[in-house]
Structure formats: C-alpha cells, structure tokens
C-alpha cells in the first residue's frame, strides 16, 4: 500500500508542478494575459506550487521509509512555511475577489483602480500578512518545552498536533493558536462572501447576459475559495478531532487544492485555453505562427 501511495502522490505532485508552472509561464510570455486578473492568477499558481512543495516531497519520500522521521528544525520550517504561504493565499483570494468586484461593478474605473502599482502593492501586502501571521505562531511554538512523546499522527507537522507534544497543559494554548489561524481564515472568508454577494446583487440589476457572464467569471473563483477554505475551517476554526478526517483534510489542503486550481482556471477560462493553443502552436509546432 505504501508503494502504491508513493506512485499516486508523486504523480499528483508532478501534475501540480507542471500545471501551476505552465500557468505562470503562459501569463508571463503571452501579452494577451498581461492584465491584473491574470497577474493575480500567476501569483496564486506560484503560491499553490510553493504550498504543495513545503510538505508533499517529504510525505512522498516517507512512503518508502520504514522510520518516518523529521528533525525539530524541519518540523518548525514546515509549520512556518505552511502558515506563511497559506495565510498569504487567504489574503490573495480576497485580493482576487476585489479585482473581480472592480471589474464587474466599476468597469469604467477598472484600469485606473487596478493599476500595476496597485497590484504590486496588494501582492506585497498579502506576503507581509502571511509572514506576520506565521511569525506570530512560531514565536510561541518554538519556546514550548518538548520532553515527552515525539510522534505525530499525520503526514506533516502542524500547530494543533505539535502543541499536543508539549510538556505542559496545552489545551488553552491550542485554543489560542487555532483562534489565531481561525480569525484570519474567517475574516478572509467573510470578506469573500461579502464581495461575491455584492457582485451578484449588482449584476442581477442588469441584463441576463451580463449576469450570466459575471457568474461564469466568478464561478472559478468561488470554487477555489470553497476548496481552500473548507479544510482550513475544519482544521482551525471547527476542529473535528477525528484522526482519519484530519489526515484527509491535511492532504486535501496541501495536495488536492493546488492540483485542482490549474484545472479549474484553465478549463473554464477561454483566454487561458486560447493562450495554451498559441503556446502549443508557437513552441511545439514551429511551422504554425500566431
């Protein structure tokens, strides 16, 4: 079974790397995609690639090892980067919702509001928020006394599991640490709900054609939001404390979501599909030019 899981997850990881790297490459080289929406999409693909790479390679190699160990420093690094990248992605999804709000509700001012300078500032903001969130967690975790059991029943290190290994009453601390992540997750989730609700209310006041186009544009974003925030809510906001469920959510959060994002955006986005055709015609078949 371990060898079978090794083959499955290494295939999934290769698809994640190829799919997200392809999206970033297309957006960089194709001038048709040089717009704020695709600039943010390239950032999302980069973040998904990084998020998956923090935990998945170690999980894959562990399938071939009898003794699945990780150093204390490696464990702390997993926690730091999972919350750094994951917290940043939450804010990035809010930024992408804001971009869609401006494009649909204020189309005449879109190019002015979502200028390159504004986009770069928003990207820097989500990286800063992710870093501050991760650092606030690490300052507490790294000072805990660990002198007892050293086994974690999961695929990678995360705060709720590591806190349980501390030689102290960690129940209150666990609630506070989960609350830290939960506040960020719920704040971003509520902002996303408000943004997309306002978008839908706005387009409903216009023609059916406009409403249909807006719904088609936002469906991919809403799908990604649900896939990303669903596991986060059940891990940090409303933990179920069921081992197999926690393991499934951990894998879904770090593997399945980064795997599905490229498929969702490329299969539902006409511009991305056209860009992929131009890329294939230009680089795969050099006789055909676009």
Short mmCIF file of C-alpha atoms in Angstrom, two decimals:
data_model
loop_
_atom_site.label_atom_id
_atom_site.label_comp_id
_atom_site.label_asym_id
_atom_site.label_seq_id
_atom_site.Cartn_x
_atom_site.Cartn_y
_atom_site.Cartn_z
CA UNK A 1 0.00 0.00 0.00
CA UNK A 2 2.85 2.41 0.82
CA UNK A 3 4.45 1.85 -2.59
CA UNK A 4 1.08 2.38 -4.26
CA UNK A 5 0.59 5.66 -2.36
CA UNK A 6 4.12 6.68 -3.36
CA UNK A 7 3.25 6.28 -7.04
CA UNK A 8 -0.09 8.08 -6.65
CA UNK A 9 1.28 11.10 -4.79
CA UNK A 10 4.41 11.51 -6.87
CA UNK A 11 2.17 11.58 -9.96
CA UNK A 12 -0.13 14.14 -8.31
CA UNK A 13 2.85 16.27 -7.29
CA UNK A 14 4.30 16.24 -10.80
CA UNK A 15 0.91 17.36 -12.15
CA UNK A 16 0.83 20.16 -9.56
CA UNK A 17 4.30 21.35 -10.54
CA UNK A 18 3.63 21.14 -14.28
CA UNK A 19 0.13 22.67 -14.15
CA UNK A 20 0.97 25.65 -11.94
CA UNK A 21 4.31 26.28 -13.65
CA UNK A 22 2.54 26.23 -17.03
CA UNK A 23 0.02 28.84 -15.89
CA UNK A 24 2.79 31.13 -14.59
CA UNK A 25 4.76 30.68 -17.83
CA UNK A 26 1.77 31.39 -20.09
CA UNK A 27 0.88 34.55 -18.19
CA UNK A 28 4.48 35.81 -18.33
CA UNK A 29 5.13 35.19 -22.04
CA UNK A 30 1.67 35.88 -23.53
CA UNK A 31 0.95 39.61 -23.77
CA UNK A 32 -2.77 38.84 -24.16
CA UNK A 33 -2.75 37.84 -20.48
CA UNK A 34 -0.96 40.92 -19.18
CA UNK A 35 -3.87 42.17 -17.08
CA UNK A 36 -4.48 42.48 -13.31
CA UNK A 37 -6.65 39.35 -13.14
CA UNK A 38 -4.01 37.13 -14.74
CA UNK A 39 -1.22 38.81 -12.78
CA UNK A 40 -3.01 37.74 -9.59
CA UNK A 41 -3.72 34.29 -11.07
CA UNK A 42 0.02 33.83 -11.71
CA UNK A 43 0.66 34.70 -8.08
CA UNK A 44 -1.95 32.16 -6.98
CA UNK A 45 -0.32 29.42 -9.05
CA UNK A 46 3.09 30.30 -7.62
CA UNK A 47 1.70 30.19 -4.07
CA UNK A 48 -0.03 26.84 -4.71
CA UNK A 49 3.20 25.41 -6.09
CA UNK A 50 5.09 26.59 -3.02
CA UNK A 51 2.41 25.39 -0.57
CA UNK A 52 2.45 21.90 -2.02
CA UNK A 53 6.25 21.79 -2.12
CA UNK A 54 6.52 22.54 1.61
CA UNK A 55 5.02 19.20 2.67
CA UNK A 56 4.41 16.89 -0.31
CA UNK A 57 8.03 15.87 -1.20
CA UNK A 58 8.70 14.83 2.42
CA UNK A 59 5.42 12.91 2.53
CA UNK A 60 6.28 11.13 -0.74
CA UNK A 61 9.73 10.03 0.44
CA UNK A 62 8.29 8.84 3.75
CA UNK A 63 6.21 6.27 1.88
CA UNK A 64 9.48 4.48 1.05
CA UNK A 65 10.92 4.68 4.57
CA UNK A 66 10.29 2.36 7.47
CA UNK A 67 11.24 5.02 10.02
CA UNK A 68 9.46 8.24 9.15
CA UNK A 69 11.38 10.92 11.00
CA UNK A 70 11.83 14.67 10.77
CA UNK A 71 14.21 16.94 12.63
CA UNK A 72 12.96 19.58 15.04
CA UNK A 73 14.21 22.29 12.68
CA UNK A 74 12.49 20.62 9.72
CA UNK A 75 9.25 20.40 11.66
CA UNK A 76 9.41 24.08 12.61
CA UNK A 77 10.17 25.02 8.99
CA UNK A 78 7.09 23.11 7.79
CA UNK A 79 4.91 24.99 10.29
CA UNK A 80 6.47 28.34 9.37
CA UNK A 81 6.09 27.99 5.61
CA UNK A 82 2.68 26.31 5.69
CA UNK A 83 1.26 29.24 7.65
CA UNK A 84 3.31 31.83 5.75
CA UNK A 85 2.16 30.62 2.35
CA UNK A 86 -1.31 29.50 3.48
CA UNK A 87 -2.03 32.77 5.30
CA UNK A 88 -0.82 34.73 2.30
CA UNK A 89 -3.06 32.72 -0.04
CA UNK A 90 -6.12 33.55 2.07
CA UNK A 91 -5.43 37.25 1.62
CA UNK A 92 -4.61 36.74 -2.07
CA UNK A 93 -8.04 35.19 -2.65
CA UNK A 94 -9.59 38.30 -1.08
CA UNK A 95 -7.49 40.47 -3.41
CA UNK A 96 -8.70 38.43 -6.40
CA UNK A 97 -12.30 38.91 -5.24
CA UNK A 98 -11.67 42.66 -5.01
CA UNK A 99 -10.30 42.59 -8.56
CA UNK A 100 -13.50 40.90 -9.80
CA UNK A 101 -15.62 43.38 -7.84
CA UNK A 102 -13.92 46.35 -9.51
CA UNK A 103 -14.06 44.70 -12.97
CA UNK A 104 -17.77 43.91 -12.75
CA UNK A 105 -19.17 46.71 -10.57
CA UNK A 106 -16.89 49.57 -11.69
CA UNK A 107 -15.73 48.61 -15.18
CA UNK A 108 -15.08 52.20 -16.34
CA UNK A 109 -12.63 52.76 -13.49
CA UNK A 110 -11.04 49.31 -13.61
CA UNK A 111 -7.78 50.25 -15.34
CA UNK A 112 -7.32 53.23 -13.00
CA UNK A 113 -8.07 51.39 -9.76
CA UNK A 114 -6.23 48.16 -10.62
CA UNK A 115 -3.08 49.79 -11.94
CA UNK A 116 0.23 47.93 -11.97
CA UNK A 117 1.37 49.91 -8.93
CA UNK A 118 -1.80 48.98 -7.03
CA UNK A 119 -1.46 45.30 -7.99
CA UNK A 120 2.14 45.16 -6.80
CA UNK A 121 1.15 46.87 -3.53
CA UNK A 122 -1.63 44.31 -2.98
CA UNK A 123 0.77 41.42 -3.65
CA UNK A 124 3.31 42.83 -1.19
CA UNK A 125 0.51 43.24 1.35
CA UNK A 126 -0.57 39.60 1.24
CA UNK A 127 3.04 38.44 1.60
CA UNK A 128 3.52 40.70 4.64
CA UNK A 129 0.29 39.49 6.27
CA UNK A 130 1.24 35.86 5.67
CA UNK A 131 4.70 36.42 7.15
CA UNK A 132 3.39 38.24 10.23
CA UNK A 133 0.79 35.51 10.78
CA UNK A 134 3.39 32.72 10.52
CA UNK A 135 5.90 34.57 12.69
CA UNK A 136 3.31 35.15 15.42
CA UNK A 137 2.74 31.39 15.54
CA UNK A 138 6.42 30.47 15.50
CA UNK A 139 7.38 32.82 18.34
CA UNK A 140 5.11 30.80 20.64
CA UNK A 141 5.68 27.28 19.26
CA UNK A 142 9.47 27.34 19.28
CA UNK A 143 9.55 28.22 23.01
CA UNK A 144 7.43 25.25 24.13
CA UNK A 145 9.12 22.54 26.24
CA UNK A 146 9.22 19.24 24.32
CA UNK A 147 10.34 16.38 26.54
CA UNK A 148 7.72 13.68 26.14
CA UNK A 149 6.28 11.78 23.16
CA UNK A 150 7.65 12.72 19.76
CA UNK A 151 5.21 11.07 17.39
CA UNK A 152 2.75 12.99 15.23
CA UNK A 153 -0.11 11.04 13.69
CA UNK A 154 -0.20 12.97 10.42
CA UNK A 155 1.68 13.45 7.16
CA UNK A 156 3.41 16.68 8.19
CA UNK A 157 3.91 18.99 11.17
CA UNK A 158 1.13 21.42 12.00
CA UNK A 159 0.41 23.53 15.06
CA UNK A 160 -2.53 21.60 16.63
CA UNK A 161 -0.53 18.34 16.57
CA UNK A 162 2.80 19.77 17.72
CA UNK A 163 1.22 21.62 20.65
CA UNK A 164 -0.10 18.31 21.97
CA UNK A 165 3.51 17.09 22.37
CA UNK A 166 4.49 19.91 24.73
CA UNK A 167 5.24 19.01 28.37
CA UNK A 168 2.54 21.27 29.74
CA UNK A 169 -1.20 21.75 29.77
CA UNK A 170 -1.62 22.85 26.17
CA UNK A 171 -5.42 22.94 25.92
CA UNK A 172 -5.71 26.71 26.41
CA UNK A 173 -2.70 27.40 24.20
CA UNK A 174 -4.15 25.17 21.48
CA UNK A 175 -7.38 27.14 21.52
CA UNK A 176 -5.46 30.42 21.28
CA UNK A 177 -3.24 29.23 18.44
CA UNK A 178 -6.15 27.77 16.49
CA UNK A 179 -8.00 31.01 17.18
CA UNK A 180 -5.14 32.98 15.60
CA UNK A 181 -5.42 30.98 12.38
CA UNK A 182 -9.20 30.86 12.66
CA UNK A 183 -9.55 34.63 12.91
CA UNK A 184 -7.51 35.13 9.74
CA UNK A 185 -9.40 32.39 7.90
CA UNK A 186 -12.87 33.58 8.96
CA UNK A 187 -12.08 37.25 8.32
CA UNK A 188 -10.93 36.49 4.78
CA UNK A 189 -13.86 34.11 4.22
CA UNK A 190 -16.42 36.70 5.38
CA UNK A 191 -14.82 39.38 3.17
CA UNK A 192 -15.03 36.97 0.24
CA UNK A 193 -18.71 36.25 0.92
CA UNK A 194 -19.46 39.98 1.09
CA UNK A 195 -17.55 40.66 -2.14
CA UNK A 196 -19.21 37.95 -4.20
CA UNK A 197 -22.65 38.69 -2.74
CA UNK A 198 -22.28 42.33 -3.72
CA UNK A 199 -21.16 41.30 -7.20
CA UNK A 200 -24.18 39.04 -7.68
CA UNK A 201 -26.58 41.69 -6.39
CA UNK A 202 -25.06 44.23 -8.77
CA UNK A 203 -25.24 42.06 -11.89
CA UNK A 204 -28.81 40.99 -11.13
CA UNK A 205 -29.85 44.60 -11.68
CA UNK A 206 -28.56 44.42 -15.24
CA UNK A 207 -29.41 42.25 -18.21
CA UNK A 208 -29.47 38.46 -18.10
CA UNK A 209 -26.48 38.40 -20.45
CA UNK A 210 -24.40 40.49 -18.07
CA UNK A 211 -25.46 38.36 -15.12
CA UNK A 212 -24.59 35.17 -16.96
CA UNK A 213 -21.15 36.47 -17.94
CA UNK A 214 -20.42 37.65 -14.41
CA UNK A 215 -21.49 34.33 -12.92
CA UNK A 216 -19.27 32.48 -15.39
CA UNK A 217 -16.32 34.70 -14.49
CA UNK A 218 -16.79 34.31 -10.74
CA UNK A 219 -17.60 30.59 -10.67
CA UNK A 220 -13.95 29.56 -10.90
CA UNK A 221 -13.01 31.97 -8.12
CA UNK A 222 -15.83 30.79 -5.85
CA UNK A 223 -14.92 27.13 -6.47
CA UNK A 224 -11.30 27.76 -5.46
CA UNK A 225 -12.43 29.66 -2.35
CA UNK A 226 -14.65 26.78 -1.21
CA UNK A 227 -11.94 24.18 -1.86
CA UNK A 228 -9.31 26.18 0.02
CA UNK A 229 -11.29 27.47 2.99
CA UNK A 230 -13.30 24.28 3.61
CA UNK A 231 -10.34 22.30 5.05
CA UNK A 232 -8.96 25.39 6.83
CA UNK A 233 -12.22 25.93 8.70
CA UNK A 234 -12.42 22.29 9.84
CA UNK A 235 -8.75 22.25 10.89
CA UNK A 236 -8.52 25.55 12.78
CA UNK A 237 -11.98 27.02 13.34
CA UNK A 238 -14.11 23.93 13.98
CA UNK A 239 -11.70 21.01 14.54
CA UNK A 240 -13.34 17.59 14.42
CA UNK A 241 -10.51 15.79 16.29
CA UNK A 242 -11.02 12.63 14.22
CA UNK A 243 -7.65 11.26 13.11
CA UNK A 244 -8.55 9.98 9.64
CA UNK A 245 -10.58 13.13 8.91
CA UNK A 246 -7.67 15.36 9.99
CA UNK A 247 -5.30 13.40 7.74
CA UNK A 248 -7.69 13.69 4.81
CA UNK A 249 -8.08 17.45 5.34
CA UNK A 250 -4.30 17.87 5.60
CA UNK A 251 -3.78 16.07 2.28
CA UNK A 252 -6.69 17.94 0.66
CA UNK A 253 -5.29 21.29 1.83
CA UNK A 254 -1.72 20.66 0.67
CA UNK A 255 -2.19 18.42 -2.39
CA UNK A 256 -5.71 18.35 -3.81
CA UNK A 257 -6.37 22.12 -3.79
CA UNK A 258 -3.10 23.04 -5.59
CA UNK A 259 -3.88 20.21 -8.01
CA UNK A 260 -7.40 21.40 -8.83
CA UNK A 261 -6.68 25.13 -9.15
CA UNK A 262 -4.89 24.89 -12.55
CA UNK A 263 -7.65 22.64 -13.91
CA UNK A 264 -10.40 24.97 -12.68
CA UNK A 265 -8.86 28.10 -14.18
CA UNK A 266 -7.58 26.58 -17.42
CA UNK A 267 -10.67 24.53 -18.29
CA UNK A 268 -13.18 27.29 -17.51
CA UNK A 269 -11.20 30.25 -18.82
CA UNK A 270 -11.41 30.96 -22.55
CA UNK A 271 -8.38 33.25 -22.58
CA UNK A 272 -6.22 30.65 -20.83
CA UNK A 273 -7.26 27.97 -23.33
CA UNK A 274 -6.52 30.29 -26.25
CA UNK A 275 -3.15 31.14 -24.74
CA UNK A 276 -2.36 27.43 -24.37
CA UNK A 277 -3.20 26.91 -28.06
CA UNK A 278 -0.93 29.80 -29.06
CA UNK A 279 1.84 28.41 -26.87
CA UNK A 280 1.50 24.94 -28.41
CA UNK A 281 1.39 26.26 -31.97
CA UNK A 282 4.42 28.51 -31.48
CA UNK A 283 6.73 26.24 -29.47
CA UNK A 284 5.54 22.70 -30.19
CA UNK A 285 4.76 23.14 -33.89
CA UNK A 286 7.11 25.91 -35.15
CA UNK A 287 5.56 25.81 -38.63
CA UNK A 288 2.40 27.40 -37.26
CA UNK A 289 2.68 31.01 -36.09
CA UNK A 290 0.17 33.16 -34.26
#
